[in-house]
mmCIF file of C-alpha atoms in Angstrom:
data_model
loop_
_atom_site.group_PDB
_atom_site.id
_atom_site.type_symbol
_atom_site.label_atom_id
_atom_site.label_comp_id
_atom_site.label_asym_id
_atom_site.label_seq_id
_atom_site.Cartn_x
_atom_site.Cartn_y
_atom_site.Cartn_z
ATOM 1 C CA GLU A 113 -19.586 -12.517 64.814
ATOM 2 C CA VAL A 114 -16.113 -12.235 65.349
ATOM 3 C CA LYS A 115 -14.406 -13.696 68.385
ATOM 4 C CA VAL A 116 -10.725 -14.453 69.919
ATOM 5 C CA VAL A 117 -10.139 -16.237 72.587
ATOM 6 C CA GLU A 118 -7.128 -17.060 74.741
ATOM 7 C CA SER A 119 -5.868 -19.688 76.561
ATOM 8 C CA GLY A 120 -2.925 -21.243 78.461
ATOM 9 C CA GLY A 121 -1.999 -18.628 80.729
ATOM 10 C CA GLY A 122 -0.708 -19.452 84.378
ATOM 11 C CA LEU A 123 1.810 -19.513 86.828
ATOM 12 C CA VAL A 124 5.422 -20.424 85.834
ATOM 13 C CA LYS A 125 8.850 -20.433 87.890
ATOM 14 C CA PRO A 126 11.433 -17.945 86.575
ATOM 15 C CA GLY A 127 13.319 -19.297 83.488
ATOM 16 C CA GLY A 128 10.187 -21.561 82.690
ATOM 17 C CA SER A 129 8.166 -22.013 79.399
ATOM 18 C CA LEU A 130 4.496 -21.475 78.593
ATOM 19 C CA ARG A 131 2.560 -21.571 75.260
ATOM 20 C CA LEU A 132 -0.880 -19.446 74.697
ATOM 21 C CA SER A 133 -3.357 -20.075 72.273
ATOM 22 C CA CYS A 134 -5.806 -18.186 70.601
ATOM 23 C CA ALA A 135 -8.783 -19.632 68.976
ATOM 24 C CA ALA A 136 -10.332 -16.865 66.507
ATOM 25 C CA SER A 137 -13.753 -17.067 64.481
ATOM 26 C CA GLY A 138 -16.298 -14.973 62.496
ATOM 27 C CA PHE A 139 -13.791 -13.810 60.114
ATOM 28 C CA THR A 140 -11.598 -15.086 57.075
ATOM 29 C CA PHE A 141 -8.730 -16.131 59.187
ATOM 30 C CA GLY A 142 -5.997 -16.650 56.834
ATOM 31 C CA SER A 143 -6.246 -13.206 55.114
ATOM 32 C CA TYR A 144 -5.250 -11.249 58.213
ATOM 33 C CA SER A 145 -2.448 -10.682 60.772
ATOM 34 C CA MET A 146 -2.769 -11.890 64.284
ATOM 35 C CA ASN A 147 -0.780 -10.351 66.717
ATOM 36 C CA TRP A 148 -0.209 -10.627 70.442
ATOM 37 C CA VAL A 149 -0.262 -7.652 72.996
ATOM 38 C CA ARG A 150 0.577 -7.655 76.633
ATOM 39 C CA GLN A 151 -0.289 -5.434 79.621
ATOM 40 C CA ALA A 152 1.686 -5.973 83.051
ATOM 41 C CA PRO A 153 -0.439 -5.014 86.465
ATOM 42 C CA GLY A 154 -1.285 -1.131 86.476
ATOM 43 C CA LYS A 155 0.725 -0.655 83.192
ATOM 44 C CA GLY A 156 0.188 0.342 79.681
ATOM 45 C CA LEU A 157 -0.111 -1.303 76.262
ATOM 46 C CA GLU A 158 2.784 -3.653 75.011
ATOM 47 C CA TRP A 159 2.950 -4.638 71.568
ATOM 48 C CA VAL A 160 4.512 -8.347 71.798
ATOM 49 C CA ALA A 161 4.379 -10.551 67.976
ATOM 50 C CA SER A 162 2.895 -10.184 64.876
ATOM 51 C CA ILE A 163 2.562 -12.883 62.283
ATOM 52 C CA SER A 164 0.607 -12.311 58.599
ATOM 53 C CA GLY A 165 -2.419 -14.152 57.439
ATOM 54 C CA SER A 166 0.055 -15.971 54.565
ATOM 55 C CA TYR A 167 2.978 -16.046 56.462
ATOM 56 C CA SER A 168 4.834 -13.502 54.926
ATOM 57 C CA TYR A 169 6.507 -11.756 58.330
ATOM 58 C CA ILE A 170 6.642 -12.297 61.692
ATOM 59 C CA TYR A 171 7.630 -9.632 63.966
ATOM 60 C CA TYR A 172 8.634 -9.070 67.283
ATOM 61 C CA GLY A 173 9.088 -6.648 69.770
ATOM 62 C CA ASP A 174 12.560 -6.308 71.495
ATOM 63 C CA ALA A 175 11.314 -7.091 75.035
ATOM 64 C CA VAL A 176 10.871 -10.950 73.511
ATOM 65 C CA LYS A 177 12.956 -11.126 70.433
ATOM 66 C CA GLY A 178 15.027 -14.389 70.923
ATOM 67 C CA ARG A 179 12.680 -16.017 73.272
ATOM 68 C CA PHE A 180 9.187 -15.956 72.333
ATOM 69 C CA THR A 181 7.842 -17.387 69.008
ATOM 70 C CA ILE A 182 4.355 -16.443 67.641
ATOM 71 C CA SER A 183 3.116 -19.186 65.225
ATOM 72 C CA ARG A 184 -0.466 -20.154 63.398
ATOM 73 C CA ASP A 185 -2.536 -22.690 62.104
ATOM 74 C CA ASN A 186 -4.584 -21.429 59.302
ATOM 75 C CA ALA A 187 -6.664 -24.729 59.537
ATOM 76 C CA LYS A 188 -7.548 -24.296 62.840
ATOM 77 C CA ASN A 189 -8.200 -20.649 62.917
ATOM 78 C CA SER A 190 -5.563 -20.835 65.849
ATOM 79 C CA VAL A 191 -2.494 -18.442 66.784
ATOM 80 C CA TYR A 192 -0.391 -19.298 69.401
ATOM 81 C CA LEU A 193 2.943 -18.097 71.380
ATOM 82 C CA GLN A 194 5.561 -19.998 72.623
ATOM 83 C CA MET A 195 7.024 -18.259 75.896
ATOM 84 C CA ASN A 196 10.578 -19.586 76.596
ATOM 85 C CA SER A 197 12.927 -18.169 79.621
ATOM 86 C CA LEU A 198 10.603 -16.534 81.628
ATOM 87 C CA SER A 199 11.169 -13.795 83.660
ATOM 88 C CA VAL A 200 9.453 -12.015 86.402
ATOM 89 C CA GLU A 201 8.860 -8.980 83.747
ATOM 90 C CA ASP A 202 7.066 -10.899 81.502
ATOM 91 C CA THR A 203 4.210 -10.846 84.095
ATOM 92 C CA ALA A 204 1.055 -9.699 82.869
ATOM 93 C CA VAL A 205 -2.344 -10.187 80.838
ATOM 94 C CA TYR A 206 -1.590 -11.238 77.328
ATOM 95 C CA TYR A 207 -4.037 -10.346 74.543
ATOM 96 C CA CYS A 208 -4.632 -11.806 71.211
ATOM 97 C CA ALA A 209 -5.894 -9.151 68.512
ATOM 98 C CA LYS A 210 -7.009 -9.466 65.306
ATOM 99 C CA GLY A 211 -4.890 -7.005 62.579
ATOM 100 C CA GLY A 212 -7.665 -4.613 61.182
ATOM 101 C CA GLY A 213 -6.165 -3.713 57.854
ATOM 102 C CA ARG A 214 -6.895 -6.001 54.640
ATOM 103 C CA TYR A 215 -2.929 -5.151 53.760
ATOM 104 C CA GLY A 216 -1.400 -6.027 56.589
ATOM 105 C CA GLU A 217 -1.732 -2.586 58.532
ATOM 106 C CA LEU A 218 -1.052 -3.630 62.257
ATOM 107 C CA TYR A 219 -3.744 -2.019 64.084
ATOM 108 C CA PHE A 220 -6.091 -4.382 66.159
ATOM 109 C CA ASP A 221 -9.911 -4.307 65.787
ATOM 110 C CA TYR A 222 -10.958 -7.629 67.413
ATOM 111 C CA TRP A 223 -9.005 -8.486 71.087
ATOM 112 C CA GLY A 224 -9.856 -11.636 73.142
ATOM 113 C CA GLN A 225 -10.646 -11.311 76.651
ATOM 114 C CA GLY A 226 -6.960 -11.628 77.862
ATOM 115 C CA THR A 227 -4.738 -14.539 79.726
ATOM 116 C CA LEU A 228 -2.817 -13.707 82.608
ATOM 117 C CA VAL A 229 0.565 -15.366 82.992
ATOM 118 C CA THR A 230 2.376 -14.901 86.263
ATOM 119 C CA VAL A 231 6.033 -15.848 86.388
ATOM 120 C CA SER A 232 7.158 -16.113 90.228
ATOM 121 C CA SER A 233 9.668 -18.283 92.224
ATOM 122 C CA GLU B 125 11.495 3.455 67.057
ATOM 123 C CA THR B 126 8.661 6.217 67.527
ATOM 124 C CA VAL B 127 8.145 7.135 71.370
ATOM 125 C CA LEU B 128 4.753 8.205 71.733
ATOM 126 C CA THR B 129 3.731 11.096 74.387
ATOM 127 C CA GLN B 130 0.013 11.275 75.247
ATOM 128 C CA SER B 131 -1.476 14.181 77.326
ATOM 129 C CA PRO B 132 -2.376 14.823 79.797
ATOM 130 C CA ALA B 133 -2.129 12.030 82.098
ATOM 131 C CA THR B 134 -5.874 12.613 83.797
ATOM 132 C CA LEU B 135 -8.670 14.493 82.355
ATOM 133 C CA ILE B 136 -11.517 15.013 84.608
ATOM 134 C CA LEU B 137 -14.833 16.364 83.105
ATOM 135 C CA SER B 138 -18.137 16.599 83.555
ATOM 136 C CA PRO B 139 -20.829 14.901 81.523
ATOM 137 C CA GLY B 140 -21.660 16.602 78.352
ATOM 138 C CA GLU B 141 -18.271 18.379 78.436
ATOM 139 C CA ARG B 142 -16.004 17.950 75.317
ATOM 140 C CA ALA B 143 -12.496 16.062 75.798
ATOM 141 C CA THR B 144 -9.338 16.272 74.075
ATOM 142 C CA LEU B 145 -6.510 14.108 74.371
ATOM 143 C CA SER B 146 -3.409 14.967 72.397
ATOM 144 C CA CYS B 147 -0.775 12.287 71.182
ATOM 145 C CA GLY B 148 2.610 13.420 70.235
ATOM 146 C CA ALA B 149 5.197 11.093 68.437
ATOM 147 C CA SER B 150 8.847 11.828 68.664
ATOM 148 C CA GLN B 151 9.110 11.395 64.277
ATOM 149 C CA SER B 152 6.261 11.520 62.021
ATOM 150 C CA VAL B 153 3.800 8.950 61.867
ATOM 151 C CA SER B 154 4.217 7.715 58.110
ATOM 152 C CA TYR B 155 1.196 7.335 56.040
ATOM 153 C CA ASN B 156 -0.452 8.635 59.337
ATOM 154 C CA TYR B 157 -0.815 5.168 60.914
ATOM 155 C CA LEU B 158 -1.981 6.448 64.157
ATOM 156 C CA ALA B 159 -4.803 4.276 65.708
ATOM 157 C CA TRP B 160 -6.819 4.955 69.315
ATOM 158 C CA TYR B 161 -7.936 2.689 71.535
ATOM 159 C CA GLN B 162 -10.138 2.745 74.666
ATOM 160 C CA GLN B 163 -9.791 0.416 78.201
ATOM 161 C CA LYS B 164 -12.258 0.323 80.875
ATOM 162 C CA PRO B 165 -10.987 -1.252 83.816
ATOM 163 C CA GLY B 166 -10.648 -5.138 83.319
ATOM 164 C CA LEU B 167 -11.679 -5.238 80.261
ATOM 165 C CA ALA B 168 -9.835 -5.310 76.403
ATOM 166 C CA PRO B 169 -9.159 -2.571 74.719
ATOM 167 C CA ARG B 170 -11.376 -1.566 72.323
ATOM 168 C CA LEU B 171 -10.420 0.131 68.557
ATOM 169 C CA LEU B 172 -11.680 3.648 68.257
ATOM 170 C CA ILE B 173 -9.902 4.994 65.438
ATOM 171 C CA TYR B 174 -7.320 4.206 63.041
ATOM 172 C CA GLU B 175 -5.620 6.159 60.190
ATOM 173 C CA ALA B 176 -5.806 9.266 62.417
ATOM 174 C CA SER B 177 -9.283 10.031 61.622
ATOM 175 C CA THR B 178 -11.392 7.166 60.558
ATOM 176 C CA ARG B 179 -13.400 5.484 63.340
ATOM 177 C CA ALA B 180 -13.823 1.749 63.573
ATOM 178 C CA THR B 181 -17.036 -0.189 63.019
ATOM 179 C CA GLY B 182 -19.959 0.775 65.506
ATOM 180 C CA ILE B 183 -17.782 3.625 67.297
ATOM 181 C CA SER B 184 -20.214 6.797 68.016
ATOM 182 C CA ASP B 185 -19.513 9.982 65.678
ATOM 183 C CA ARG B 186 -18.987 11.609 69.167
ATOM 184 C CA PHE B 187 -15.528 9.990 68.761
ATOM 185 C CA SER B 188 -13.244 11.607 66.139
ATOM 186 C CA GLY B 189 -9.592 11.858 65.350
ATOM 187 C CA SER B 190 -7.464 13.914 63.627
ATOM 188 C CA GLY B 191 -3.824 15.604 62.952
ATOM 189 C CA SER B 192 -0.872 13.998 61.176
ATOM 190 C CA GLY B 193 2.706 14.211 60.945
ATOM 191 C CA THR B 194 3.853 14.129 64.594
ATOM 192 C CA ASP B 195 0.850 15.779 66.729
ATOM 193 C CA PHE B 196 -2.483 13.831 66.549
ATOM 194 C CA THR B 197 -5.792 14.342 68.769
ATOM 195 C CA LEU B 198 -8.854 12.548 70.159
ATOM 196 C CA THR B 199 -11.717 14.329 70.778
ATOM 197 C CA ILE B 200 -14.843 13.204 72.376
ATOM 198 C CA THR B 201 -18.223 15.239 72.436
ATOM 199 C CA ARG B 202 -21.012 15.353 74.815
ATOM 200 C CA LEU B 203 -19.484 13.105 77.302
ATOM 201 C CA GLU B 204 -20.820 10.599 79.129
ATOM 202 C CA PRO B 205 -20.242 8.711 82.183
ATOM 203 C CA GLU B 206 -19.600 5.623 80.413
ATOM 204 C CA ASP B 207 -16.750 6.970 78.413
ATOM 205 C CA SER B 208 -14.637 6.958 81.481
ATOM 206 C CA ALA B 209 -11.624 4.919 80.334
ATOM 207 C CA VAL B 210 -7.951 4.833 79.780
ATOM 208 C CA TYR B 211 -7.473 6.404 76.033
ATOM 209 C CA TYR B 212 -4.208 4.845 74.061
ATOM 210 C CA CYS B 213 -2.449 5.689 71.246
ATOM 211 C CA GLN B 214 -0.627 3.553 68.938
ATOM 212 C CA ASP B 215 1.682 4.272 65.922
ATOM 213 C CA TYR B 216 1.570 1.243 63.122
ATOM 214 C CA GLY B 217 3.375 2.672 60.505
ATOM 215 C CA ARG B 218 7.001 1.778 61.101
ATOM 216 C CA SER B 219 6.122 -1.892 61.324
ATOM 217 C CA PRO B 220 8.242 -4.059 62.823
ATOM 218 C CA ALA B 221 8.342 -1.415 65.359
ATOM 219 C CA LEU B 222 4.975 -1.055 66.996
ATOM 220 C CA THR B 223 4.584 1.352 69.835
ATOM 221 C CA PHE B 224 1.895 2.430 72.215
ATOM 222 C CA GLY B 225 1.724 5.874 74.269
ATOM 223 C CA GLY B 226 1.562 5.884 78.085
ATOM 224 C CA GLY B 227 -2.531 6.605 77.967
ATOM 225 C CA THR B 228 -4.597 9.232 79.287
ATOM 226 C CA LYS B 229 -7.019 8.468 81.889
ATOM 227 C CA VAL B 230 -10.549 10.367 81.252
ATOM 228 C CA GLU B 231 -12.920 10.258 84.448
ATOM 229 C CA ILE B 232 -16.354 11.788 84.142
ATOM 230 C CA LYS B 233 -17.709 13.400 87.066
#
C-alpha cells in the first residue's frame, strides 16, 4: 500500500522560514518523481515544485522560484521543501504527491493528507 | 504557461444523471497529457484520469475522460451522492510549467 505523509507545517511570521518533510512508502521510491502542490484556503490547486527520482531535474513554480528548495533522500524515502522568505500569500495546505509516470510524467497518483502552513504576524 | 478554463463553475444534478465537465486549454496540450482529480471537502485530491482518457487504478468505470488538443471532457455517469466534490484538470504536458484549472464543483441533490 502506497503511503505519503507530510509533516512540519505550522505558524510562521512573514519573512521567516519553514521546512516541510514528506515520508513515503509502498513503492520503489527512487523510481518516481516527488512533488509539492499547495492549496490556499478556499482556493484551487497550485503546483509548487517537483524533483525526479534520480535527481536529474528539479522544477519550481514561478511563485516560489528563488525562495523554496525541494530535495530528496532516497535512502530515507523522504522529500523535503525548504521555504524561505515566506509571505502571507504562501499560507496554504501543502500536499506531497508521488509522480505517476514511470518516465517522469508529472501527474500525481498518490497524495498525502496535507500540512497547513500559516504565515502571519 | 497554459491556462486551463473549467466550465461550468458549478453543476447541480440529481442521482442517476450524467455530469459533463469541460476543460479548455489556451494552447494545445502536448501528448494529451491532461489529468483529472476529484477533491472532497477536507481531503486530498484523488487522481481519476491521466493521459486524457486512462482511468487511474481503482477508479470506477462511471468516470471517463475524452478530448484532445485544447478541449477535454470528464464524464460521470449514473451519479451517486458520493460524487459530490470539486473536480480539477491539470496540464502536465509542458513540464516544467504545470497548471491546474480553477475547478468545477459538482453537487448531487
